[in-house]
Amino acid sequence: MASFVSLNCSFPLQPPPSASSSSSSLSSPQSQPRKLIDILSSTCHQTTTTATRTTPASTPPPHNNYGGCSNLIKPIVVNGEPPTFVSAPGRRIVAVGDLHGDLDKTRSALEIAGVLSSDGQDLWIGGETVLVQLGDILDRGEDEIAILSLLRSLDIQAKADGGAVFQVNGNHETMNVDGDFRYVDSGAFDECTDFLEHLEECEYNWEEAFASWVDVSERQRDERKRSQSYWGPWNLVKRQKGVIARSALLRPGGPLASELARHAVILKIDDWVFCHGGLLPHHVSYGIERINKEVSHWMRGLGNTDSYLETPFIATRGYDSVVWNRLYSRDISDLYDYQISQIESILEETLQAVGGRRMVVGHTPQPMGANCKFNCSIWRIDVGMSSGVLDSRPEDLCCTFILASITVCKAQISPLPSDILSSRDQNESIRFSRKWQEGFSQINKASTK
C-alpha cells in the first residue's frame, strides 16, 4: 500500500563544468528492462573514468553520468561519493518512505508507482524515472536484505534506461551498524543466517550472492517457516546464530555495512533535498558532502583515519542529528503560533543555505497520510502504512508521486547474553562465528585483488 502526492521539479542543479572532472557513463540502446544477472553478464554496459578530478569548494564536479535511451533528455549527473548532488533535468521523481523489512508491501508500492513490473519478475518499467528511498529498510520486518537486493537490481536496470535508484540511510541503518539490535524482527535474524549460507554457496562472491538473494529469499523464508516446529520459536542456538550472523554482516566494515556505505544520508536532486529525519542549518554549515563521507567511512570501518570520526555524531546520534530529527515531521497542533513560525524559519534558513526549495523526509509516521507543511516546502511521507499498522489505501493525487512509508511493527528481539546458553550451545555458537569470520576474510582478499 502506498500514498501519493505531487512532486514537481524545477531549477535543476547544474554543476559548473570542469575540464579535469571525473565522470563515468553507463549507456545502452533502448530495450526492455532486464533482471540484474542479465545486465551483469552483458558486455555492452561499460564504465569509463578519467584519471583526475578537481573539486570546487561549493559544488563538486560531475562524478557519474547515467546513460539513457532518449536523445531529448539530458543525462543524470551524480556528484560525490556517496552520491550527494544530482542533476536530473526533466525526470519524474518518485520518493519512497520507510519500508522496514516488508518485501511484499515494497513490491506493491513500487508497482503502484509504475516502476516495478507486476509479473513477479522484478523488472524495472520506470524508464527515465528517478526513484529515491528514504531509509529505514532495516528492522521491524523479516525481508531486509531482500529489499536491499531488489533496490540494487532496479538501480542497475534503471541506469540502462536512463533512470536511477537512490537510497539514503535512516536511523535504523545507523543503529544496526552501531550494534543496536533492539528493533530487529526475529525473522530478520533468520534471514541473516540464511543469507550467510547462501553466500557460502556462492563461494563468498558478494556481488553474485547479493544480486541473486531477492530471487531465493522467499523460498528460504518459506522453508524456514515450515521447519518452525523443529526449531521452536525460541531455540537459543538458532537465535544466537542469527545474532552472530547479523553482527558479522553489519559491523563497521562488514559486507552489508559496506553495502549501506554506498548510500548517502543527505541527497540533493535538483532543488529537492531528501533525508530521513531532517536537515538543519548547522548540518549545512558542517557540510553535507562531509557528513555523507564521514558516515560512509564509518560504515566501511575506516573510522579514525583521514580525520574522520569513529561515529559521526552530527548525522547519526542525538535528537537533532540528520537521521533522528523530527522537527519538521512532528505534530504541530499543540504548538503556539510563534513556535510554528520558528520551525518554518529554521526550514527556510536550511533550504536557502543548501540551495533547495523543498525537503522530503520520512522517520515520523503521519496518521493522516503523506502531507506537506509550510507552503509545501516540507513533505512528510512516512505514514506507517502496512497490514500490521494502518493498512491505508493509496491516495492518487497526480501523475508524479511520493510514496509513503511501509512500517511493520513486530516483537522486539534483543541479543541473547551468553550466560543463558549451555556450554554446549556456546561452543556451537563459537564454531559458527569462526566459520563466517573465515568466509569474510575470503571476501576481503577478493576485493583487494
CSV table of C-alpha atoms in Angstrom, one decimal:
chain,number,residue,atom,x,y,z
A,1,MET,CA,0.0,0.0,0.0
A,2,ALA,CA,1.2,3.5,-0.7
A,3,SER,CA,0.2,7.1,-0.6
A,4,PHE,CA,0.9,9.6,-3.4
A,5,VAL,CA,1.5,13.3,-3.5
A,6,SER,CA,2.6,15.6,-6.3
A,7,LEU,CA,6.3,16.4,-6.8
A,8,ASN,CA,7.3,18.9,-9.4
A,9,CYS,CA,10.9,19.5,-10.2
A,10,SER,CA,12.2,23.0,-11.1
A,11,PHE,CA,15.5,24.9,-11.3
A,12,PRO,CA,17.7,21.8,-11.8
A,13,LEU,CA,21.1,21.9,-10.2
A,14,GLN,CA,23.7,22.5,-12.9
A,15,PRO,CA,27.2,21.9,-11.5
A,16,PRO,CA,29.9,24.0,-13.1
A,17,PRO,CA,31.9,22.3,-15.9
A,18,SER,CA,35.4,21.2,-15.2
A,19,ALA,CA,38.0,20.2,-17.7
A,20,SER,CA,39.6,17.9,-15.3
A,21,SER,CA,36.3,16.4,-14.0
A,22,SER,CA,36.0,12.7,-13.4
A,23,SER,CA,32.9,11.3,-15.0
A,24,SER,CA,31.7,7.9,-15.8
A,25,SER,CA,28.9,6.9,-18.2
A,26,LEU,CA,26.6,4.0,-18.4
A,27,SER,CA,24.6,3.8,-21.5
A,28,SER,CA,22.8,1.2,-23.7
A,29,PRO,CA,20.3,1.1,-26.5
A,30,GLN,CA,16.6,1.3,-25.6
A,31,SER,CA,15.4,-2.2,-24.6
A,32,GLN,CA,13.0,-4.0,-22.3
A,33,PRO,CA,14.1,-3.9,-18.7
A,34,ARG,CA,16.3,-6.8,-17.7
A,35,LYS,CA,17.0,-8.6,-14.4
A,36,LEU,CA,20.2,-7.9,-12.6
A,37,ILE,CA,22.0,-11.1,-13.6
A,38,ASP,CA,21.2,-10.5,-17.2
A,39,ILE,CA,22.7,-7.0,-17.1
A,40,LEU,CA,25.8,-8.1,-15.2
A,41,SER,CA,26.5,-10.7,-17.9
A,42,SER,CA,26.1,-8.2,-20.7
A,43,THR,CA,29.1,-6.8,-22.4
A,44,CYS,CA,27.5,-3.7,-23.7
A,45,HIS,CA,27.4,-1.7,-20.4
A,46,GLN,CA,30.9,-0.4,-19.7
A,47,THR,CA,32.1,2.3,-17.2
A,48,THR,CA,34.9,4.7,-18.1
A,49,THR,CA,36.6,7.0,-15.7
A,50,THR,CA,39.1,9.8,-16.3
A,51,ALA,CA,42.4,9.9,-14.3
A,52,THR,CA,42.0,13.1,-12.3
A,53,ARG,CA,39.3,15.3,-10.8
A,54,THR,CA,39.2,18.8,-9.3
A,55,THR,CA,36.6,19.7,-6.7
A,56,PRO,CA,35.3,23.2,-6.2
A,57,ALA,CA,34.5,24.2,-2.6
A,58,SER,CA,30.8,24.7,-3.2
A,59,THR,CA,29.5,22.1,-5.7
A,60,PRO,CA,31.6,19.1,-6.7
A,61,PRO,CA,32.2,18.3,-10.4
A,62,PRO,CA,30.2,15.6,-12.2
A,63,HIS,CA,31.0,12.1,-10.8
A,64,ASN,CA,28.7,9.9,-12.8
A,65,ASN,CA,26.6,10.2,-15.9
A,66,TYR,CA,23.7,7.8,-16.0
A,67,GLY,CA,23.2,7.0,-19.7
A,68,GLY,CA,19.7,6.7,-21.2
A,69,CYS,CA,18.0,5.8,-24.4
A,70,SER,CA,16.5,9.2,-25.2
A,71,ASN,CA,18.3,11.9,-27.2
A,72,LEU,CA,15.7,14.5,-26.0
A,73,ILE,CA,16.6,14.5,-22.3
A,74,LYS,CA,19.9,15.3,-20.6
A,75,PRO,CA,21.7,12.6,-18.7
A,76,ILE,CA,21.6,12.3,-14.9
A,77,VAL,CA,24.7,13.7,-13.4
A,78,VAL,CA,25.8,12.5,-10.0
A,79,ASN,CA,28.4,14.3,-7.8
A,80,GLY,CA,30.0,13.0,-4.7
A,81,GLU,CA,30.8,9.6,-3.2
A,82,PRO,CA,28.4,8.5,-1.9
A,83,PRO,CA,26.0,10.4,-4.2
A,84,THR,CA,25.3,13.9,-2.7
A,85,PHE,CA,24.3,16.3,-5.6
A,86,VAL,CA,22.3,15.0,-8.5
A,87,SER,CA,21.1,16.8,-11.6
A,88,ALA,CA,18.2,15.0,-13.2
A,89,PRO,CA,16.5,17.5,-15.5
A,90,GLY,CA,13.1,16.6,-16.9
A,91,ARG,CA,12.9,13.4,-14.8
A,92,ARG,CA,9.9,12.1,-13.0
A,93,ILE,CA,10.9,11.6,-9.3
A,94,VAL,CA,9.3,9.1,-7.0
A,95,ALA,CA,10.2,9.1,-3.3
A,96,VAL,CA,9.6,6.0,-1.2
A,97,GLY,CA,9.4,6.2,2.6
A,98,ASP,CA,10.3,3.7,5.3
A,99,LEU,CA,10.0,0.1,4.2
A,100,HIS,CA,11.1,-1.8,7.4
A,101,GLY,CA,11.7,-5.2,6.0
A,102,ASP,CA,8.3,-5.7,4.3
A,103,LEU,CA,9.1,-7.1,0.8
A,104,ASP,CA,5.5,-7.7,-0.2
A,105,LYS,CA,4.5,-4.1,0.5
A,106,THR,CA,7.7,-2.8,-1.1
A,107,ARG,CA,6.8,-4.5,-4.3
A,108,SER,CA,3.2,-3.3,-4.1
A,109,ALA,CA,4.2,0.3,-3.6
A,110,LEU,CA,6.7,0.2,-6.5
A,111,GLU,CA,4.2,-1.4,-8.8
A,112,ILE,CA,1.6,1.3,-8.0
A,113,ALA,CA,4.3,3.9,-8.7
A,114,GLY,CA,4.8,2.4,-12.1
A,115,VAL,CA,8.5,1.5,-11.7
A,116,LEU,CA,8.2,-2.3,-11.0
A,117,SER,CA,6.6,-4.9,-13.2
A,118,SER,CA,3.6,-6.7,-11.7
A,119,ASP,CA,4.5,-10.1,-13.3
A,120,GLY,CA,6.7,-11.2,-10.4
A,121,GLN,CA,9.9,-10.8,-12.4
A,122,ASP,CA,11.1,-7.7,-10.5
A,123,LEU,CA,11.7,-5.8,-13.8
A,124,TRP,CA,12.2,-2.0,-13.9
A,125,ILE,CA,9.5,-0.4,-16.0
A,126,GLY,CA,10.0,3.2,-14.9
A,127,GLY,CA,12.1,4.3,-17.9
A,128,GLU,CA,13.9,7.5,-17.0
A,129,THR,CA,12.2,7.9,-13.6
A,130,VAL,CA,14.4,8.6,-10.6
A,131,LEU,CA,13.4,6.6,-7.5
A,132,VAL,CA,14.5,7.7,-4.1
A,133,GLN,CA,14.2,5.5,-1.0
A,134,LEU,CA,14.3,7.5,2.3
A,135,GLY,CA,15.9,4.9,4.6
A,136,ASP,CA,14.7,2.6,7.4
A,137,ILE,CA,14.7,-0.6,5.3
A,138,LEU,CA,16.1,-2.4,8.4
A,139,ASP,CA,14.2,-3.5,11.5
A,140,ARG,CA,10.6,-4.4,12.2
A,141,GLY,CA,10.4,-6.8,9.3
A,142,GLU,CA,12.0,-10.1,8.1
A,143,ASP,CA,13.0,-9.3,4.4
A,144,GLU,CA,15.5,-6.5,4.9
A,145,ILE,CA,18.4,-7.9,2.8
A,146,ALA,CA,15.9,-9.0,0.1
A,147,ILE,CA,14.7,-5.4,-0.2
A,148,LEU,CA,18.2,-4.1,-0.4
A,149,SER,CA,18.9,-6.7,-3.1
A,150,LEU,CA,15.8,-5.7,-5.0
A,151,LEU,CA,16.7,-2.0,-5.0
A,152,ARG,CA,20.2,-2.7,-6.2
A,153,SER,CA,18.8,-4.8,-9.1
A,154,LEU,CA,16.4,-2.0,-10.0
A,155,ASP,CA,19.2,0.6,-9.9
A,156,ILE,CA,21.2,-1.3,-12.5
A,157,GLN,CA,18.2,-1.8,-14.7
A,158,ALA,CA,17.1,1.8,-14.3
A,159,LYS,CA,20.6,3.1,-15.4
A,160,ALA,CA,20.3,1.2,-18.6
A,161,ASP,CA,17.0,3.0,-19.4
A,162,GLY,CA,18.3,6.5,-18.3
A,163,GLY,CA,16.7,6.4,-14.9
A,164,ALA,CA,18.2,5.8,-11.4
A,165,VAL,CA,17.5,4.5,-8.0
A,166,PHE,CA,19.0,6.3,-4.9
A,167,GLN,CA,18.8,5.4,-1.3
A,168,VAL,CA,19.5,7.4,1.8
A,169,ASN,CA,20.3,5.8,5.2
A,170,GLY,CA,18.0,6.2,8.1
A,171,ASN,CA,18.3,5.9,11.9
A,172,HIS,CA,17.7,2.2,11.8
A,173,GLU,CA,20.5,1.6,9.3
A,174,THR,CA,22.9,3.5,11.6
A,175,MET,CA,21.6,1.8,14.7
A,176,ASN,CA,22.3,-1.6,13.3
A,177,VAL,CA,25.8,-0.7,12.1
A,178,ASP,CA,26.3,0.6,15.7
A,179,GLY,CA,25.3,-2.8,17.0
A,180,ASP,CA,21.9,-1.7,18.3
A,181,PHE,CA,19.6,-4.7,17.5
A,182,ARG,CA,16.7,-3.7,19.8
A,183,TYR,CA,14.1,-3.4,16.9
A,184,VAL,CA,15.2,-6.4,14.9
A,185,ASP,CA,12.4,-8.9,13.9
A,186,SER,CA,13.1,-12.5,14.8
A,187,GLY,CA,12.7,-13.4,11.1
A,188,ALA,CA,15.4,-10.8,10.2
A,189,PHE,CA,17.9,-12.6,12.4
A,190,ASP,CA,17.0,-15.8,10.5
A,191,GLU,CA,17.4,-14.0,7.1
A,192,CYS,CA,20.9,-13.1,8.1
A,193,THR,CA,21.7,-16.7,8.9
A,194,ASP,CA,20.1,-17.9,5.6
A,195,PHE,CA,21.9,-15.2,3.6
A,196,LEU,CA,25.3,-16.3,5.0
A,197,GLU,CA,24.6,-19.8,3.9
A,198,HIS,CA,23.7,-18.5,0.5
A,199,LEU,CA,26.9,-16.5,0.4
A,200,GLU,CA,28.8,-19.7,1.2
A,201,GLU,CA,27.0,-21.5,-1.7
A,202,CYS,CA,28.2,-18.6,-3.9
A,203,GLU,CA,31.8,-19.2,-2.8
A,204,TYR,CA,31.8,-15.9,-1.0
A,205,ASN,CA,31.3,-13.9,-4.2
A,206,TRP,CA,29.5,-11.0,-2.6
A,207,GLU,CA,28.1,-9.5,-5.9
A,208,GLU,CA,26.7,-12.8,-7.0
A,209,ALA,CA,25.2,-13.6,-3.7
A,210,PHE,CA,23.7,-10.1,-3.1
A,211,ALA,CA,22.3,-9.9,-6.6
A,212,SER,CA,20.5,-13.2,-6.5
A,213,TRP,CA,19.2,-13.0,-2.9
A,214,VAL,CA,15.9,-11.4,-3.8
A,215,ASP,CA,15.1,-14.3,-6.0
A,216,VAL,CA,15.9,-17.0,-3.5
A,217,SER,CA,15.0,-15.3,-0.2
A,218,GLU,CA,11.3,-16.1,-0.3
A,219,ARG,CA,11.9,-19.8,-0.9
A,220,GLN,CA,14.4,-19.8,2.0
A,221,ARG,CA,11.8,-18.0,4.2
A,222,ASP,CA,9.1,-20.5,3.3
A,223,GLU,CA,11.4,-23.4,4.1
A,224,ARG,CA,12.3,-21.8,7.4
A,225,LYS,CA,8.7,-21.4,8.4
A,226,ARG,CA,7.9,-25.0,7.5
A,227,SER,CA,10.7,-26.1,9.9
A,228,GLN,CA,9.5,-23.9,12.8
A,229,SER,CA,8.0,-26.9,14.6
A,230,TYR,CA,11.5,-28.5,14.6
A,231,TRP,CA,13.4,-25.4,15.8
A,232,GLY,CA,10.8,-24.0,18.1
A,233,PRO,CA,10.2,-20.2,18.3
A,234,TRP,CA,12.8,-19.6,21.0
A,235,ASN,CA,15.6,-22.1,20.1
A,236,LEU,CA,18.6,-20.5,21.7
A,237,VAL,CA,21.2,-21.8,19.4
A,238,LYS,CA,19.3,-20.7,16.4
A,239,ARG,CA,18.8,-17.3,17.8
A,240,GLN,CA,22.4,-16.9,18.8
A,241,LYS,CA,23.4,-17.9,15.3
A,242,GLY,CA,21.2,-15.1,14.0
A,243,VAL,CA,22.8,-12.5,16.3
A,244,ILE,CA,26.3,-13.6,15.2
A,245,ALA,CA,25.3,-13.6,11.6
A,246,ARG,CA,23.8,-10.1,11.8
A,247,SER,CA,26.8,-8.8,13.8
A,248,ALA,CA,29.2,-10.1,11.2
A,249,LEU,CA,27.3,-8.6,8.3
A,250,LEU,CA,26.5,-5.2,9.8
A,251,ARG,CA,29.5,-4.3,12.0
A,252,PRO,CA,31.5,-1.4,10.6
A,253,GLY,CA,33.5,-2.9,7.7
A,254,GLY,CA,31.1,-5.9,7.4
A,255,PRO,CA,29.8,-6.8,3.9
A,256,LEU,CA,26.3,-5.5,4.5
A,257,ALA,CA,27.5,-2.3,6.3
A,258,SER,CA,29.8,-1.6,3.4
A,259,GLU,CA,26.8,-2.0,1.1
A,260,LEU,CA,24.9,0.6,3.1
A,261,ALA,CA,28.0,2.8,2.9
A,262,ARG,CA,27.4,3.3,-0.8
A,263,HIS,CA,24.4,5.5,0.1
A,264,ALA,CA,24.2,9.0,1.5
A,265,VAL,CA,22.3,10.3,4.5
A,266,ILE,CA,21.6,13.6,2.6
A,267,LEU,CA,20.8,13.7,-1.1
A,268,LYS,CA,20.0,16.8,-3.2
A,269,ILE,CA,18.4,16.2,-6.6
A,270,ASP,CA,17.9,19.5,-8.5
A,271,ASP,CA,16.2,21.7,-5.9
A,272,TRP,CA,14.8,18.9,-3.8
A,273,VAL,CA,16.5,17.7,-0.6
A,274,PHE,CA,16.0,14.2,0.6
A,275,CYS,CA,16.9,12.9,4.1
A,276,HIS,CA,15.4,10.5,6.6
A,277,GLY,CA,14.9,12.8,9.6
A,278,GLY,CA,15.5,16.4,8.6
A,279,LEU,CA,18.3,18.8,7.7
A,280,LEU,CA,19.1,21.7,9.9
A,281,PRO,CA,21.3,24.9,9.4
A,282,HIS,CA,24.2,23.6,11.4
A,283,HIS,CA,24.3,20.4,9.2
A,284,VAL,CA,24.6,22.6,6.1
A,285,SER,CA,27.4,24.6,7.8
A,286,TYR,CA,29.2,21.5,8.7
A,287,GLY,CA,29.0,20.3,5.0
A,288,ILE,CA,26.5,17.8,3.7
A,289,GLU,CA,29.1,16.1,1.5
A,290,ARG,CA,31.4,15.9,4.5
A,291,ILE,CA,28.6,14.3,6.5
A,292,ASN,CA,28.0,11.7,3.8
A,293,LYS,CA,31.7,10.9,3.6
A,294,GLU,CA,32.1,10.5,7.3
A,295,VAL,CA,29.1,8.2,7.7
A,296,SER,CA,30.3,6.2,4.7
A,297,HIS,CA,33.8,5.9,6.1
A,298,TRP,CA,32.4,4.8,9.5
A,299,MET,CA,30.2,2.1,7.9
A,300,ARG,CA,33.2,0.8,5.9
A,301,GLY,CA,35.2,0.5,9.1
A,302,LEU,CA,37.5,3.3,8.2
A,303,GLY,CA,36.9,5.5,11.3
A,304,ASN,CA,39.8,7.3,13.0
A,305,THR,CA,41.6,7.6,9.6
A,306,ASP,CA,41.8,10.7,7.4
A,307,SER,CA,40.4,12.8,10.2
A,308,TYR,CA,37.0,11.0,10.1
A,309,LEU,CA,35.1,10.5,13.4
A,310,GLU,CA,34.7,7.0,14.7
A,311,THR,CA,30.9,7.5,15.0
A,312,PRO,CA,29.6,10.6,13.1
A,313,PHE,CA,27.5,12.1,15.9
A,314,ILE,CA,26.1,15.0,13.8
A,315,ALA,CA,24.5,12.6,11.4
A,316,THR,CA,23.7,9.5,13.5
A,317,ARG,CA,23.2,10.4,17.1
A,318,GLY,CA,21.2,13.0,19.1
A,319,TYR,CA,17.7,14.3,18.8
A,320,ASP,CA,18.9,16.9,16.2
A,321,SER,CA,21.0,14.6,14.1
A,322,VAL,CA,20.1,14.2,10.4
A,323,VAL,CA,18.6,10.7,10.9
A,324,TRP,CA,16.8,11.4,14.2
A,325,ASN,CA,15.5,14.9,13.8
A,326,ARG,CA,11.7,15.2,14.0
A,327,LEU,CA,11.3,19.0,14.0
A,328,TYR,CA,9.6,19.2,10.6
A,329,SER,CA,7.6,15.9,10.9
A,330,ARG,CA,6.1,16.3,14.3
A,331,ASP,CA,2.5,17.2,15.1
A,332,ILE,CA,2.3,21.0,15.4
A,333,SER,CA,-1.3,21.2,16.6
A,334,ASP,CA,-0.2,21.6,20.2
A,335,LEU,CA,2.3,24.4,19.5
A,336,TYR,CA,1.9,28.1,19.8
A,337,ASP,CA,2.0,30.2,16.7
A,338,TYR,CA,5.4,31.7,17.5
A,339,GLN,CA,6.8,28.1,17.8
A,340,ILE,CA,5.4,27.2,14.5
A,341,SER,CA,6.9,30.3,13.0
A,342,GLN,CA,10.3,29.4,14.5
A,343,ILE,CA,10.2,25.9,12.8
A,344,GLU,CA,9.2,27.5,9.5
A,345,SER,CA,12.1,30.0,9.8
A,346,ILE,CA,14.6,27.2,10.5
A,347,LEU,CA,13.3,25.3,7.5
A,348,GLU,CA,13.6,28.4,5.3
A,349,GLU,CA,17.1,29.1,6.5
A,350,THR,CA,18.2,25.5,5.9
A,351,LEU,CA,16.8,25.4,2.3
A,352,GLN,CA,18.3,28.7,1.5
A,353,ALA,CA,21.7,27.6,2.8
A,354,VAL,CA,21.7,24.3,0.8
A,355,GLY,CA,20.2,25.9,-2.3
A,356,GLY,CA,17.0,23.9,-2.3
A,357,ARG,CA,13.3,24.8,-2.5
A,358,ARG,CA,11.7,21.7,-0.8
A,359,MET,CA,12.7,18.9,1.5
A,360,VAL,CA,11.3,15.4,1.7
A,361,VAL,CA,11.6,13.4,5.0
A,362,GLY,CA,10.4,10.1,6.5
A,363,HIS,CA,11.0,8.8,10.0
A,364,THR,CA,7.8,10.0,11.7
A,365,PRO,CA,4.6,8.3,10.8
A,366,GLN,CA,1.8,10.6,9.6
A,367,PRO,CA,-1.6,9.2,10.7
A,368,MET,CA,-3.5,11.4,8.2
A,369,GLY,CA,-1.3,10.3,5.3
A,370,ALA,CA,1.5,11.9,3.3
A,371,ASN,CA,1.3,15.7,3.6
A,372,CYS,CA,3.2,18.9,3.3
A,373,LYS,CA,3.6,21.9,5.5
A,374,PHE,CA,4.9,25.5,5.4
A,375,ASN,CA,3.7,26.2,1.8
A,376,CYS,CA,4.7,22.7,0.8
A,377,SER,CA,8.4,23.4,1.5
A,378,ILE,CA,8.5,20.2,3.6
A,379,TRP,CA,6.9,16.9,2.6
A,380,ARG,CA,6.4,14.2,5.3
A,381,ILE,CA,5.9,10.8,3.6
A,382,ASP,CA,6.2,8.2,6.4
A,383,VAL,CA,2.6,7.2,7.2
A,384,GLY,CA,3.3,3.9,8.8
A,385,MET,CA,1.5,2.0,6.1
A,386,SER,CA,1.3,-1.8,6.5
A,387,SER,CA,-1.2,-4.5,7.2
A,388,GLY,CA,0.2,-4.5,10.7
A,389,VAL,CA,-0.3,-0.8,11.3
A,390,LEU,CA,-2.9,1.3,9.4
A,391,ASP,CA,-3.3,-0.7,6.2
A,392,SER,CA,-4.3,2.5,4.4
A,393,ARG,CA,-5.5,2.7,0.8
A,394,PRO,CA,-3.4,4.6,-1.8
A,395,GLU,CA,-4.1,8.3,-2.5
A,396,ASP,CA,-3.6,9.0,-6.2
A,397,LEU,CA,-3.3,12.8,-6.5
A,398,CYS,CA,-1.1,13.3,-9.6
A,399,CYS,CA,1.0,11.6,-12.2
A,400,THR,CA,4.2,12.2,-10.3
A,401,PHE,CA,4.3,10.6,-6.9
A,402,ILE,CA,5.8,10.5,-3.5
A,403,LEU,CA,5.2,7.1,-2.0
A,404,ALA,CA,4.5,6.9,1.7
A,405,SER,CA,6.2,4.6,4.2
A,406,ILE,CA,5.5,0.9,5.0
A,407,THR,CA,6.2,0.0,8.6
A,408,VAL,CA,5.8,-3.4,10.2
A,409,CYS,CA,5.5,-3.5,14.0
A,410,LYS,CA,6.5,-6.8,15.4
A,411,ALA,CA,8.1,-8.1,18.6
A,412,GLN,CA,11.5,-6.7,19.5
A,413,ILE,CA,14.3,-9.3,19.8
A,414,SER,CA,17.4,-8.4,21.8
A,415,PRO,CA,20.8,-10.2,21.5
A,416,LEU,CA,20.9,-13.1,23.9
A,417,PRO,CA,23.6,-12.9,26.7
A,418,SER,CA,26.0,-15.9,26.6
A,419,ASP,CA,25.2,-16.9,30.2
A,420,ILE,CA,21.7,-18.1,29.1
A,421,LEU,CA,23.3,-20.7,26.9
A,422,SER,CA,24.6,-24.0,28.0
A,423,SER,CA,28.3,-24.7,27.5
A,424,ARG,CA,27.5,-27.0,24.5
A,425,ASP,CA,25.4,-24.2,22.9
A,426,GLN,CA,28.2,-21.7,23.5
A,427,ASN,CA,30.7,-24.0,21.7
A,428,GLU,CA,28.3,-24.3,18.8
A,429,SER,CA,28.0,-20.5,18.6
A,430,ILE,CA,31.7,-20.1,18.7
A,431,ARG,CA,32.2,-22.6,15.8
A,432,PHE,CA,29.5,-20.7,13.8
A,433,SER,CA,31.2,-17.4,14.4
A,434,ARG,CA,34.6,-18.6,13.4
A,435,LYS,CA,33.2,-20.2,10.2
A,436,TRP,CA,31.8,-16.9,8.9
A,437,GLN,CA,34.9,-15.0,10.0
A,438,GLU,CA,36.9,-17.2,7.7
A,439,GLY,CA,34.4,-16.7,4.9
A,440,PHE,CA,34.5,-12.9,5.2
A,441,SER,CA,38.3,-13.0,5.1
A,442,GLN,CA,37.9,-14.5,1.6
A,443,ILE,CA,35.6,-11.7,0.6
A,444,ASN,CA,38.2,-9.1,1.8
A,445,LYS,CA,41.0,-10.9,-0.1
A,446,ALA,CA,39.0,-11.0,-3.3
A,447,SER,CA,38.2,-7.2,-3.0
A,448,THR,CA,41.8,-6.3,-2.7
A,449,LYS,CA,42.9,-8.1,-5.9
